[in-house]
């Protein structure tokens, strides 16, 4: 049992960031309740489920398979950049983390505002979409991928950059605040972001799936977790880069659509009566 | 976010990419300087003596993982490295080839000694307990696993295919891949021995 739960490679980053994120969210829940605000169950549930999933793929035995099988590595990134990140984003971080941190004294408040600059960059529609897809392409460039799989520091940078960027990107798409208050792009722009990020992912996934060349030789050089043929490994990895991420984008599109419809009906409450 | 902030961020990202590329040297093998940690291990050599990386400081080391029952990769790689040594008669005393067996159940120090003597006197067989071997393979981001034994009790061992080259100070420098030829390895090795002489 311990064998499966214990991290393959211990990381201070994982044992610091995950509990901190969870505690901050819990503190936010407490503060909101004290103020008498309604919290509901599903947002905290989504947040903690996402957090647990990301921790599992990063800091348990799963990570061993992620390092020594290409398709398991793709499954790991599917969780970090898509499924887990989307669940964390659905947790509504601005509201819960905000409630935990506010009111901040003006000094640290200003500092936090400065620190938000890269966040705004990653949430701006054009740069956000470019980085979201760019990171996938960058870490899957064969030469870059080789190095990332050899160096522990690069490996951590790869995985954390995917998680952080994933959360920030999905936060834009699923944000349920009225767009006038959130300073985030409107629903039409969000649909464009979804289309703009889906197509390059499908192309890359299909390219890996149908490639007859062994693109990621590092798994042959370093040995695989079990003796699976390299072509199979790459085929499954390609499919995991192609289909589930496209489905996650579809889920995001449905969420944006429901937000749009909720807004429409809120704007015209008398519709049907007139 | 205004234009100035955007330009600053783009510039920052671009300089990170450029800094990453500038590190590459011109080696035939894969340059792993800065990517992998210094050599460190705790194993048993083919005389049964326990050894650490410190025992080989001052030598240029070529380390790789395998097992003596290995049907293809290990003997061909050892033969290739023996050819390399033959082509550097003056420098070969500065070099040791560390053949780390990840099959300690079958590869006793004695078996290892008999096996490595087939190739060159500079080839040294090393092995250890499975946890010690796991620690070393994890350090160099590789792994090994055992296949199912057949009726005779023989089994295959899957292991990494890279030869790791360490300089005299124990720093990880190069990763020799399967596709590298004898002359290419000779060139790299001469340069590496020369630079730290």
PDB file of N, CA, C and O in Angstrom, chain B residues 11 37-38 48 52 57 61 78 91 95 97 119 134 145 151 155 188:
ATOM      1  N   UNK B  11      10.232  39.594 -23.525  1.00  0.00           N
ATOM      2  CA  UNK B  11      11.690  39.659 -23.492  1.00  0.00           C
ATOM      3  C   UNK B  11      12.251  38.678 -22.458  1.00  0.00           C
ATOM      4  O   UNK B  11      13.202  37.951 -22.728  1.00  0.00           O
ATOM      5  N   UNK B  37      22.902  14.913 -11.802  1.00  0.00           N
ATOM      6  CA  UNK B  37      23.766  15.147 -10.637  1.00  0.00           C
ATOM      7  C   UNK B  37      25.120  14.427 -10.731  1.00  0.00           C
ATOM      8  O   UNK B  37      25.295  13.531 -11.558  1.00  0.00           O
ATOM      9  N   UNK B  38      26.058  14.830  -9.875  1.00  0.00           N
ATOM     10  CA  UNK B  38      27.378  14.187  -9.795  1.00  0.00           C
ATOM     11  C   UNK B  38      27.238  12.714  -9.427  1.00  0.00           C
ATOM     12  O   UNK B  38      26.261  12.313  -8.808  1.00  0.00           O
ATOM     13  N   UNK B  48      34.345  -8.253  -4.636  1.00  0.00           N
ATOM     14  CA  UNK B  48      33.508  -8.401  -3.443  1.00  0.00           C
ATOM     15  C   UNK B  48      33.687  -7.263  -2.456  1.00  0.00           C
ATOM     16  O   UNK B  48      33.072  -7.249  -1.393  1.00  0.00           O
ATOM     17  N   UNK B  52      32.605   3.098  -3.368  1.00  0.00           N
ATOM     18  CA  UNK B  52      31.773   4.277  -3.640  1.00  0.00           C
ATOM     19  C   UNK B  52      32.382   5.012  -4.834  1.00  0.00           C
ATOM     20  O   UNK B  52      33.446   4.634  -5.327  1.00  0.00           O
ATOM     21  N   UNK B  57      37.489   8.526  -8.307  1.00  0.00           N
ATOM     22  CA  UNK B  57      37.788   9.935  -8.593  1.00  0.00           C
ATOM     23  C   UNK B  57      39.139  10.031  -9.298  1.00  0.00           C
ATOM     24  O   UNK B  57      40.056   9.261  -8.998  1.00  0.00           O
ATOM     25  N   UNK B  61      35.011   8.324 -16.336  1.00  0.00           N
ATOM     26  CA  UNK B  61      34.216   7.105 -16.179  1.00  0.00           C
ATOM     27  C   UNK B  61      33.122   6.981 -17.224  1.00  0.00           C
ATOM     28  O   UNK B  61      32.477   7.967 -17.580  1.00  0.00           O
ATOM     29  N   UNK B  78      29.711  -3.232 -24.605  1.00  0.00           N
ATOM     30  CA  UNK B  78      31.027  -3.453 -23.999  1.00  0.00           C
ATOM     31  C   UNK B  78      32.089  -3.673 -25.077  1.00  0.00           C
ATOM     32  O   UNK B  78      33.212  -3.173 -24.962  1.00  0.00           O
ATOM     33  N   UNK B  91      45.670   7.208 -23.527  1.00  0.00           N
ATOM     34  CA  UNK B  91      44.745   7.750 -22.533  1.00  0.00           C
ATOM     35  C   UNK B  91      43.978   6.681 -21.770  1.00  0.00           C
ATOM     36  O   UNK B  91      43.312   6.997 -20.787  1.00  0.00           O
ATOM     37  N   UNK B  95      40.891   5.975 -17.980  1.00  0.00           N
ATOM     38  CA  UNK B  95      39.472   5.672 -18.183  1.00  0.00           C
ATOM     39  C   UNK B  95      39.082   4.387 -17.457  1.00  0.00           C
ATOM     40  O   UNK B  95      39.881   3.451 -17.383  1.00  0.00           O
ATOM     41  N   UNK B  97      35.565   1.754 -17.266  1.00  0.00           N
ATOM     42  CA  UNK B  97      34.202   1.466 -17.688  1.00  0.00           C
ATOM     43  C   UNK B  97      33.509   0.756 -16.527  1.00  0.00           C
ATOM     44  O   UNK B  97      33.967  -0.306 -16.092  1.00  0.00           O
ATOM     45  N   UNK B 119      36.316  -8.395 -22.110  1.00  0.00           N
ATOM     46  CA  UNK B 119      36.302  -7.182 -22.932  1.00  0.00           C
ATOM     47  C   UNK B 119      37.586  -6.361 -22.806  1.00  0.00           C
ATOM     48  O   UNK B 119      38.290  -6.176 -23.775  1.00  0.00           O
ATOM     49  N   UNK B 134      18.335   0.562  -7.140  1.00  0.00           N
ATOM     50  CA  UNK B 134      17.188   1.452  -7.427  1.00  0.00           C
ATOM     51  C   UNK B 134      17.568   2.906  -7.187  1.00  0.00           C
ATOM     52  O   UNK B 134      17.172   3.795  -7.936  1.00  0.00           O
ATOM     53  N   UNK B 145      13.536  -3.600 -14.862  1.00  0.00           N
ATOM     54  CA  UNK B 145      12.489  -4.505 -14.392  1.00  0.00           C
ATOM     55  C   UNK B 145      12.809  -5.909 -14.891  1.00  0.00           C
ATOM     56  O   UNK B 145      13.577  -6.086 -15.834  1.00  0.00           O
ATOM     57  N   UNK B 151      10.744 -21.834 -18.356  1.00  0.00           N
ATOM     58  CA  UNK B 151      10.768 -23.138 -17.696  1.00  0.00           C
ATOM     59  C   UNK B 151      12.124 -23.411 -17.039  1.00  0.00           C
ATOM     60  O   UNK B 151      12.208 -24.110 -16.012  1.00  0.00           O
ATOM     61  N   UNK B 155      15.301 -15.424 -17.112  1.00  0.00           N
ATOM     62  CA  UNK B 155      14.400 -14.290 -17.332  1.00  0.00           C
ATOM     63  C   UNK B 155      15.171 -13.144 -17.962  1.00  0.00           C
ATOM     64  O   UNK B 155      16.392 -13.053 -17.847  1.00  0.00           O
ATOM     65  N   UNK B 188      35.032  12.349 -28.623  1.00  0.00           N
ATOM     66  CA  UNK B 188      34.483  12.947 -27.394  1.00  0.00           C
ATOM     67  C   UNK B 188      35.366  12.654 -26.190  1.00  0.00           C
ATOM     68  O   UNK B 188      35.661  13.527 -25.379  1.00  0.00           O
TER      69      UNK B 188
END
